[in-house]
Tab-separated table of C-alpha atoms and ligand atoms in Angstrom:
chain	number	residue	atom	x	y	z
A	1	MET	CA	13.437	-25.726	-97.175
A	2	LYS	CA	11.760	-24.229	-94.136
A	3	ARG	CA	13.672	-21.169	-92.987
A	4	VAL	CA	13.670	-19.856	-89.451
A	5	ASP	CA	13.947	-16.186	-90.266
A	6	ALA	CA	11.837	-14.786	-87.473
A	7	GLY	CA	13.343	-14.205	-84.082
A	8	VAL	CA	16.900	-15.279	-84.804
A	9	ASP	CA	18.064	-12.822	-82.163
A	10	ASP	CA	16.046	-14.663	-79.557
A	11	PRO	CA	17.927	-17.840	-78.641
A	12	GLU	CA	14.698	-19.570	-77.650
A	13	ASP	CA	13.216	-19.152	-81.126
A	14	ALA	CA	16.355	-19.505	-83.166
A	15	GLY	CA	17.338	-22.539	-85.137
A	16	ALA	CA	19.870	-24.582	-83.221
A	17	ILE	CA	22.234	-24.268	-86.175
A	18	GLU	CA	21.795	-21.780	-89.054
A	19	ILE	CA	24.287	-21.832	-91.905
A	20	ARG	CA	24.066	-19.259	-94.689
A	21	GLY	CA	26.250	-18.748	-97.728
A	22	LEU	CA	29.113	-20.645	-96.120
A	23	HIS	CA	32.337	-20.734	-98.125
A	24	LYS	CA	35.656	-22.199	-97.047
A	25	SER	CA	38.875	-22.305	-99.051
A	26	PHE	CA	42.235	-23.781	-98.215
A	27	GLY	CA	44.532	-21.775	-100.477
A	28	ALA	CA	43.206	-22.191	-104.011
A	29	ASN	CA	41.082	-25.189	-103.015
A	30	GLU	CA	37.489	-24.059	-102.480
A	31	VAL	CA	36.120	-26.830	-100.296
A	32	LEU	CA	32.744	-25.325	-99.308
A	33	ARG	CA	31.084	-23.409	-102.126
A	34	GLY	CA	28.003	-21.788	-100.640
A	35	ILE	CA	26.237	-23.949	-98.076
A	36	ASP	CA	22.804	-23.041	-96.700
A	37	PHE	CA	20.873	-25.102	-94.238
A	38	HIS	CA	19.564	-25.171	-90.708
A	39	VAL	CA	18.998	-27.625	-87.932
A	40	ALA	CA	15.948	-26.907	-85.775
A	41	PRO	CA	15.996	-27.534	-82.023
A	42	GLY	CA	15.477	-31.245	-81.371
A	43	GLU	CA	16.098	-32.150	-84.986
A	44	VAL	CA	18.486	-34.886	-86.176
A	45	VAL	CA	20.165	-34.101	-89.505
A	46	CYS	CA	22.487	-36.585	-91.181
A	47	VAL	CA	25.062	-35.359	-93.693
A	48	ILE	CA	26.159	-37.869	-96.309
A	49	GLY	CA	28.445	-37.549	-99.298
A	50	PRO	CA	31.646	-38.779	-100.945
A	51	SER	CA	35.087	-38.501	-99.387
A	52	GLY	CA	36.496	-35.003	-99.789
A	53	SER	CA	33.085	-33.374	-100.364
A	54	GLY	CA	33.600	-31.095	-97.334
A	55	LYS	CA	31.514	-32.782	-94.619
A	56	SER	CA	34.149	-32.557	-91.875
A	57	THR	CA	35.055	-29.029	-92.902
A	58	LEU	CA	31.377	-28.081	-92.575
A	59	LEU	CA	31.199	-29.464	-89.014
A	60	ARG	CA	34.493	-27.803	-88.124
A	61	CYS	CA	33.144	-24.438	-89.296
A	62	VAL	CA	30.173	-24.805	-86.917
A	63	ASN	CA	32.391	-24.640	-83.840
A	64	LEU	CA	35.054	-22.508	-85.516
A	65	LEU	CA	37.751	-25.164	-85.553
A	66	GLU	CA	37.971	-23.793	-89.086
A	67	GLU	CA	37.297	-20.141	-89.815
A	68	PRO	CA	34.818	-19.718	-92.696
A	69	SER	CA	36.058	-17.723	-95.694
A	70	ALA	CA	32.587	-16.203	-96.150
A	71	GLY	CA	29.039	-16.610	-94.901
A	72	SER	CA	27.533	-16.939	-91.456
A	73	VAL	CA	27.042	-19.664	-88.903
A	74	ARG	CA	24.712	-19.226	-85.950
A	75	VAL	CA	24.453	-21.643	-83.067
A	76	ALA	CA	21.450	-21.128	-80.762
A	77	GLY	CA	21.011	-17.622	-82.146
A	78	VAL	CA	24.636	-16.581	-81.580
A	79	GLU	CA	26.613	-15.709	-84.690
A	80	VAL	CA	29.837	-17.673	-84.196
A	81	THR	CA	31.339	-15.792	-87.135
A	82	GLY	CA	30.493	-12.420	-85.529
A	83	PRO	CA	33.259	-10.021	-84.466
A	84	ASP	CA	32.520	-9.951	-80.722
A	85	VAL	CA	31.685	-13.613	-80.225
A	86	ASP	CA	32.881	-15.394	-77.079
A	87	ILE	CA	33.922	-18.497	-78.959
A	88	ASP	CA	34.741	-20.431	-75.789
A	89	ALA	CA	31.191	-19.870	-74.565
A	90	VAL	CA	29.789	-20.989	-77.935
A	91	ARG	CA	31.987	-24.099	-77.950
A	92	ARG	CA	30.819	-25.044	-74.449
A	93	GLY	CA	27.332	-25.387	-75.943
A	94	ILE	CA	28.508	-27.730	-78.699
A	95	GLY	CA	29.428	-31.351	-78.076
A	96	MET	CA	31.699	-32.867	-80.698
A	97	VAL	CA	32.374	-36.550	-81.261
A	98	PHE	CA	35.011	-37.532	-83.814
A	99	GLN	CA	36.018	-40.757	-85.500
A	100	SER	CA	39.005	-40.992	-83.120
A	101	PHE	CA	38.097	-40.982	-79.442
A	102	ASN	CA	41.049	-38.974	-78.060
A	103	LEU	CA	40.706	-40.230	-74.500
A	104	PHE	CA	43.497	-39.665	-71.983
A	105	PRO	CA	45.176	-43.083	-71.616
A	106	HIS	CA	46.240	-42.422	-68.008
A	107	LEU	CA	42.699	-41.608	-66.841
A	108	THR	CA	39.831	-44.015	-66.178
A	109	ALA	CA	36.505	-43.662	-67.990
A	110	LEU	CA	35.276	-41.667	-64.986
A	111	GLY	CA	38.374	-39.449	-65.021
A	112	ASN	CA	38.041	-38.833	-68.748
A	113	VAL	CA	34.446	-37.674	-68.345
A	114	MET	CA	35.298	-35.509	-65.306
A	115	ILE	CA	38.340	-33.616	-66.521
A	116	ALA	CA	36.808	-31.058	-68.907
A	117	GLN	CA	33.966	-30.412	-66.496
A	118	ARG	CA	36.544	-29.516	-63.842
A	119	ARG	CA	38.899	-27.537	-66.090
A	120	VAL	CA	36.491	-25.839	-68.495
A	121	LEU	CA	33.317	-25.481	-66.425
A	122	GLY	CA	35.070	-25.202	-63.051
A	123	ARG	CA	32.800	-27.800	-61.473
A	124	GLY	CA	33.740	-29.194	-58.068
A	125	LYS	CA	34.926	-32.786	-57.774
A	126	ALA	CA	31.711	-34.188	-56.295
A	127	GLU	CA	29.458	-32.579	-58.919
A	128	ALA	CA	31.758	-33.538	-61.803
A	129	GLU	CA	31.818	-37.126	-60.555
A	130	ARG	CA	28.045	-37.294	-60.193
A	131	VAL	CA	27.515	-35.914	-63.719
A	132	ALA	CA	30.176	-38.299	-65.085
A	133	ARG	CA	28.551	-41.328	-63.471
A	134	ASP	CA	25.106	-40.309	-64.774
A	135	ASN	CA	26.385	-39.937	-68.321
A	136	LEU	CA	28.469	-43.122	-68.317
A	137	GLU	CA	25.328	-44.912	-67.181
A	138	ARG	CA	23.390	-43.196	-69.964
A	139	VAL	CA	25.755	-44.678	-72.575
A	140	GLY	CA	25.572	-48.134	-71.005
A	141	LEU	CA	28.957	-48.138	-69.256
A	142	ALA	CA	27.992	-48.134	-65.577
A	143	ASP	CA	30.169	-51.227	-65.092
A	144	LYS	CA	33.234	-49.714	-66.831
A	145	ILE	CA	33.619	-46.546	-64.783
A	146	ASP	CA	37.028	-47.525	-63.397
A	147	ALA	CA	38.413	-49.011	-66.627
A	148	TYR	CA	41.247	-47.343	-68.521
A	149	PRO	CA	40.898	-46.764	-72.296
A	150	ALA	CA	43.298	-49.636	-73.073
A	151	GLN	CA	40.913	-51.970	-71.223
A	152	LEU	CA	37.927	-50.890	-73.331
A	153	SER	CA	36.806	-51.887	-76.829
A	154	GLY	CA	36.682	-49.216	-79.536
A	155	GLY	CA	32.913	-49.013	-79.187
A	156	GLN	CA	33.164	-48.599	-75.425
A	157	GLN	CA	35.825	-45.906	-75.846
A	158	GLN	CA	33.600	-44.062	-78.287
A	159	ARG	CA	30.741	-44.240	-75.784
A	160	VAL	CA	33.048	-42.726	-73.129
A	161	ALA	CA	33.755	-39.930	-75.625
A	162	ILE	CA	30.004	-39.396	-76.083
A	163	ALA	CA	29.503	-39.336	-72.290
A	164	ARG	CA	32.348	-36.808	-72.033
A	165	ALA	CA	30.598	-34.519	-74.536
A	166	LEU	CA	27.196	-34.940	-72.857
A	167	ALA	CA	28.636	-34.150	-69.420
A	168	MET	CA	29.261	-30.590	-70.608
A	169	GLY	CA	25.508	-30.073	-71.089
A	170	PRO	CA	25.641	-29.186	-74.805
A	171	ARG	CA	22.748	-27.608	-76.702
A	172	VAL	CA	23.753	-29.406	-79.879
A	173	MET	CA	25.869	-32.458	-80.637
A	174	LEU	CA	28.043	-32.796	-83.740
A	175	PHE	CA	29.180	-36.274	-84.782
A	176	ASP	CA	31.816	-36.826	-87.478
A	177	GLU	CA	31.716	-40.462	-88.627
A	178	PRO	CA	31.631	-41.707	-85.025
A	179	THR	CA	31.493	-45.376	-86.024
A	180	SER	CA	33.769	-45.541	-89.054
A	181	ALA	CA	36.870	-46.583	-87.054
A	182	LEU	CA	35.004	-49.408	-85.295
A	183	ASP	CA	34.856	-53.110	-85.984
A	184	PRO	CA	31.441	-53.898	-87.495
A	185	GLU	CA	30.201	-55.759	-84.416
A	186	LEU	CA	30.819	-52.679	-82.233
A	187	VAL	CA	28.998	-50.184	-84.442
A	188	GLY	CA	25.522	-51.104	-83.221
A	189	ASP	CA	26.142	-50.160	-79.579
A	190	VAL	CA	27.350	-46.683	-80.506
A	191	LEU	CA	24.479	-46.121	-82.950
A	192	GLY	CA	22.096	-47.371	-80.243
A	193	VAL	CA	23.356	-44.677	-77.852
A	194	MET	CA	22.965	-42.042	-80.572
A	195	ARG	CA	19.453	-43.230	-81.310
A	196	THR	CA	18.545	-42.950	-77.605
A	197	LEU	CA	19.939	-39.424	-77.550
A	198	ALA	CA	17.897	-38.505	-80.607
A	199	GLU	CA	14.759	-39.922	-79.012
A	200	ALA	CA	15.459	-37.842	-75.896
A	201	GLY	CA	15.256	-34.714	-78.065
A	202	MET	CA	18.946	-33.858	-78.484
A	203	THR	CA	19.715	-31.644	-81.481
A	204	MET	CA	22.170	-33.582	-83.613
A	205	LEU	CA	24.176	-32.978	-86.790
A	206	VAL	CA	25.689	-36.295	-87.818
A	207	VAL	CA	28.124	-37.058	-90.636
A	208	THR	CA	27.743	-40.764	-91.293
A	209	HIS	CA	27.992	-43.546	-93.841
A	210	GLU	CA	25.497	-45.635	-91.825
A	211	MET	CA	22.528	-45.457	-94.161
A	212	SER	CA	20.267	-47.520	-91.917
A	213	PHE	CA	20.863	-45.008	-89.111
A	214	ALA	CA	20.167	-42.099	-91.472
A	215	ARG	CA	17.017	-43.796	-92.727
A	216	GLU	CA	15.629	-44.681	-89.314
A	217	VAL	CA	16.777	-41.834	-87.048
A	218	ALA	CA	17.302	-38.713	-89.163
A	219	ASP	CA	14.549	-36.155	-89.571
A	220	ARG	CA	16.418	-34.883	-92.598
A	221	VAL	CA	19.295	-36.088	-94.746
A	222	VAL	CA	21.639	-33.670	-96.531
A	223	PHE	CA	23.640	-35.000	-99.484
A	224	MET	CA	26.821	-33.015	-100.164
A	225	ASP	CA	29.093	-33.306	-103.139
A	226	ALA	CA	32.067	-31.123	-104.118
A	227	GLY	CA	31.304	-28.482	-101.498
A	228	VAL	CA	27.615	-27.902	-102.186
A	229	VAL	CA	24.347	-29.339	-100.892
A	230	VAL	CA	23.016	-31.302	-103.851
A	231	GLU	CA	19.841	-32.588	-102.244
A	232	GLU	CA	18.148	-32.532	-98.852
A	233	GLY	CA	14.922	-33.752	-97.377
A	234	PRO	CA	13.425	-36.531	-95.301
A	235	PRO	CA	15.233	-39.873	-95.577
A	236	SER	CA	12.210	-41.333	-97.348
A	237	GLN	CA	13.085	-38.960	-100.166
A	238	VAL	CA	16.864	-38.501	-100.173
A	239	VAL	CA	17.849	-42.066	-99.293
A	240	ALA	CA	14.908	-44.032	-100.654
A	241	ALA	CA	14.002	-41.973	-103.735
A	242	PRO	CA	16.759	-39.471	-104.571
A	243	VAL	CA	16.040	-36.980	-107.334
A	244	HIS	CA	19.594	-36.156	-108.396
A	245	GLU	CA	21.824	-38.460	-110.368
A	246	ARG	CA	24.828	-37.653	-108.145
A	247	THR	CA	22.871	-38.717	-105.065
A	248	ARG	CA	21.764	-41.946	-106.757
A	249	ALA	CA	25.324	-42.779	-107.835
A	250	PHE	CA	26.674	-42.164	-104.316
A	251	LEU	CA	23.969	-44.231	-102.652
A	252	SER	CA	24.439	-47.146	-104.996
A	253	ARG	CA	28.152	-47.172	-104.106
A	254	VAL	CA	27.475	-46.957	-100.364
A	255	LEU	CA	24.549	-49.360	-100.232
A	256	ASP	CA	26.072	-51.934	-102.553
A	257	PRO	CA	29.872	-51.541	-102.678
A	258	ALA	CA	30.383	-54.862	-104.472
A	259	ALA	CA	28.091	-53.895	-107.330
A	260	ALA	CA	29.802	-50.514	-107.585
A	261	ARG	CA	33.191	-52.230	-107.961
A	262	VAL	CA	31.857	-54.421	-110.726
A	263	GLY	CA	30.465	-51.284	-112.382
A	264	GLU	CA	33.914	-49.683	-112.383
A	265	GLY	CA	35.081	-52.238	-114.922
A	266	GLU	CA	32.402	-51.320	-117.434
A	267	PRO	CA	32.630	-48.581	-120.053
A	268	SER	CA	31.505	-45.254	-118.613
A	269	ASP	CA	28.224	-43.664	-119.693
A	270	MET	CA	30.238	-40.902	-121.332
A	271	PHE	CA	32.164	-43.436	-123.398
A	272	ARG	CA	29.037	-45.338	-124.357
A	273	SER	CA	27.122	-42.233	-125.398
A	274	GLY	CA	30.073	-41.272	-127.616
A	275	GLU	CA	29.783	-44.494	-129.622
A	276	PRO	CA	28.044	-44.223	-132.968
A	277	GLY	CA	24.595	-45.684	-132.812
A	278	ALA	CA	24.745	-46.119	-129.003
B	1	ATP	N1	43.254	-28.086	-92.867
B	1	ATP	C1	43.210	-28.295	-94.187
B	1	ATP	N2	44.128	-27.771	-95.014
B	1	ATP	C2	44.058	-27.950	-96.351
B	1	ATP	N3	43.095	-28.655	-96.958
B	1	ATP	C3	42.154	-29.214	-96.184
B	1	ATP	C4	42.155	-29.066	-94.765
B	1	ATP	N4	41.081	-29.735	-94.272
B	1	ATP	C5	40.449	-30.271	-95.320
B	1	ATP	N5	41.077	-29.973	-96.480
B	1	ATP	C6	40.652	-30.378	-97.835
B	1	ATP	O1	39.276	-30.102	-97.950
B	1	ATP	C7	38.603	-31.081	-98.725
B	1	ATP	C8	37.415	-31.600	-97.954
B	1	ATP	O2	37.863	-32.267	-96.805
B	1	ATP	P1	36.867	-32.832	-95.706
B	1	ATP	O3	37.713	-33.439	-94.658
B	1	ATP	O4	35.938	-31.757	-95.274
B	1	ATP	O5	36.067	-33.930	-96.535
B	1	ATP	P2	35.046	-35.045	-96.012
B	1	ATP	O6	33.802	-34.882	-96.820
B	1	ATP	O7	34.922	-34.961	-94.541
B	1	ATP	O8	35.762	-36.400	-96.468
B	1	ATP	P3	35.824	-37.833	-95.725
B	1	ATP	O9	34.525	-38.538	-96.050
B	1	ATP	O10	36.982	-38.520	-96.376
B	1	ATP	O11	36.025	-37.597	-94.260
B	1	ATP	C9	39.654	-32.134	-99.054
B	1	ATP	O12	40.087	-31.883	-100.368
B	1	ATP	C10	40.757	-31.864	-98.054
B	1	ATP	O13	42.000	-32.222	-98.585
B	2	MG	MG1	35.431	-36.241	-92.976
């Protein structure tokens, strides 16, 4: 793995996200067990892995929604785990998009994209509205500016949520399974917006089960299992030709769920290898 060790105190040279020796426990449950990786400026990194492997916890440690038990996290050269950090300032530089959209039901798309700009950044009404319109257009919703969330499809609501994050001018965007709550026919529009963002040079850390997105858009794919990074590299390696057995088993389940279900009915490898003469 290429490390960006030089110049980490200079935000211009620093990795967008640098994670070192990250541990996180909830009581006796050690969920992250020593994570190291970085995301370079302009890079798109997809995190894949089984349910419960710690992917969301990892993202939540990046913007300190969870406090790490040990290790360090730097965003644009600022140690978010440091004692004197202005966490609000760090969070303003991080856009986060979750599986659930969390839009205000009583506000239009425009209002939803304006409100944090006004309250958190203190922008005036005219500027906030201009930025909101630009970003709603960017996600393909120029014609839905005055619609309320209840009048929008799940995919459109998620695109409003992406516009809301972009309107804050983030240095990095974190996505946590942004399409997994959507009907299949709505997934493509959201992934299309994310692809456009990636092509425009946005730094992105994306937890996803969309393997075609990971294959086509990611610069690197990180496979996590049980709180550690098992394997990472370009998608041509991790997705197309994984080295580790755990990665192969996960991918076969994700890429071909039907076959994996059939496989569940067969004797396990452990059982077979225990048979005499097997
Ligand atoms: N706030 C919390 N308190 C206690 N345990 C938690 C908390 N958040 C997460 N966990 C536990 O941490 C482990 C990892 O959870 P996490 O949500 O990070 O997994 P994930 O990889 O995102 O899974 P999924 O693919 O299902 O979203 C789970 O065992 C979960 O129960
Ligand atoms: Mg999760």
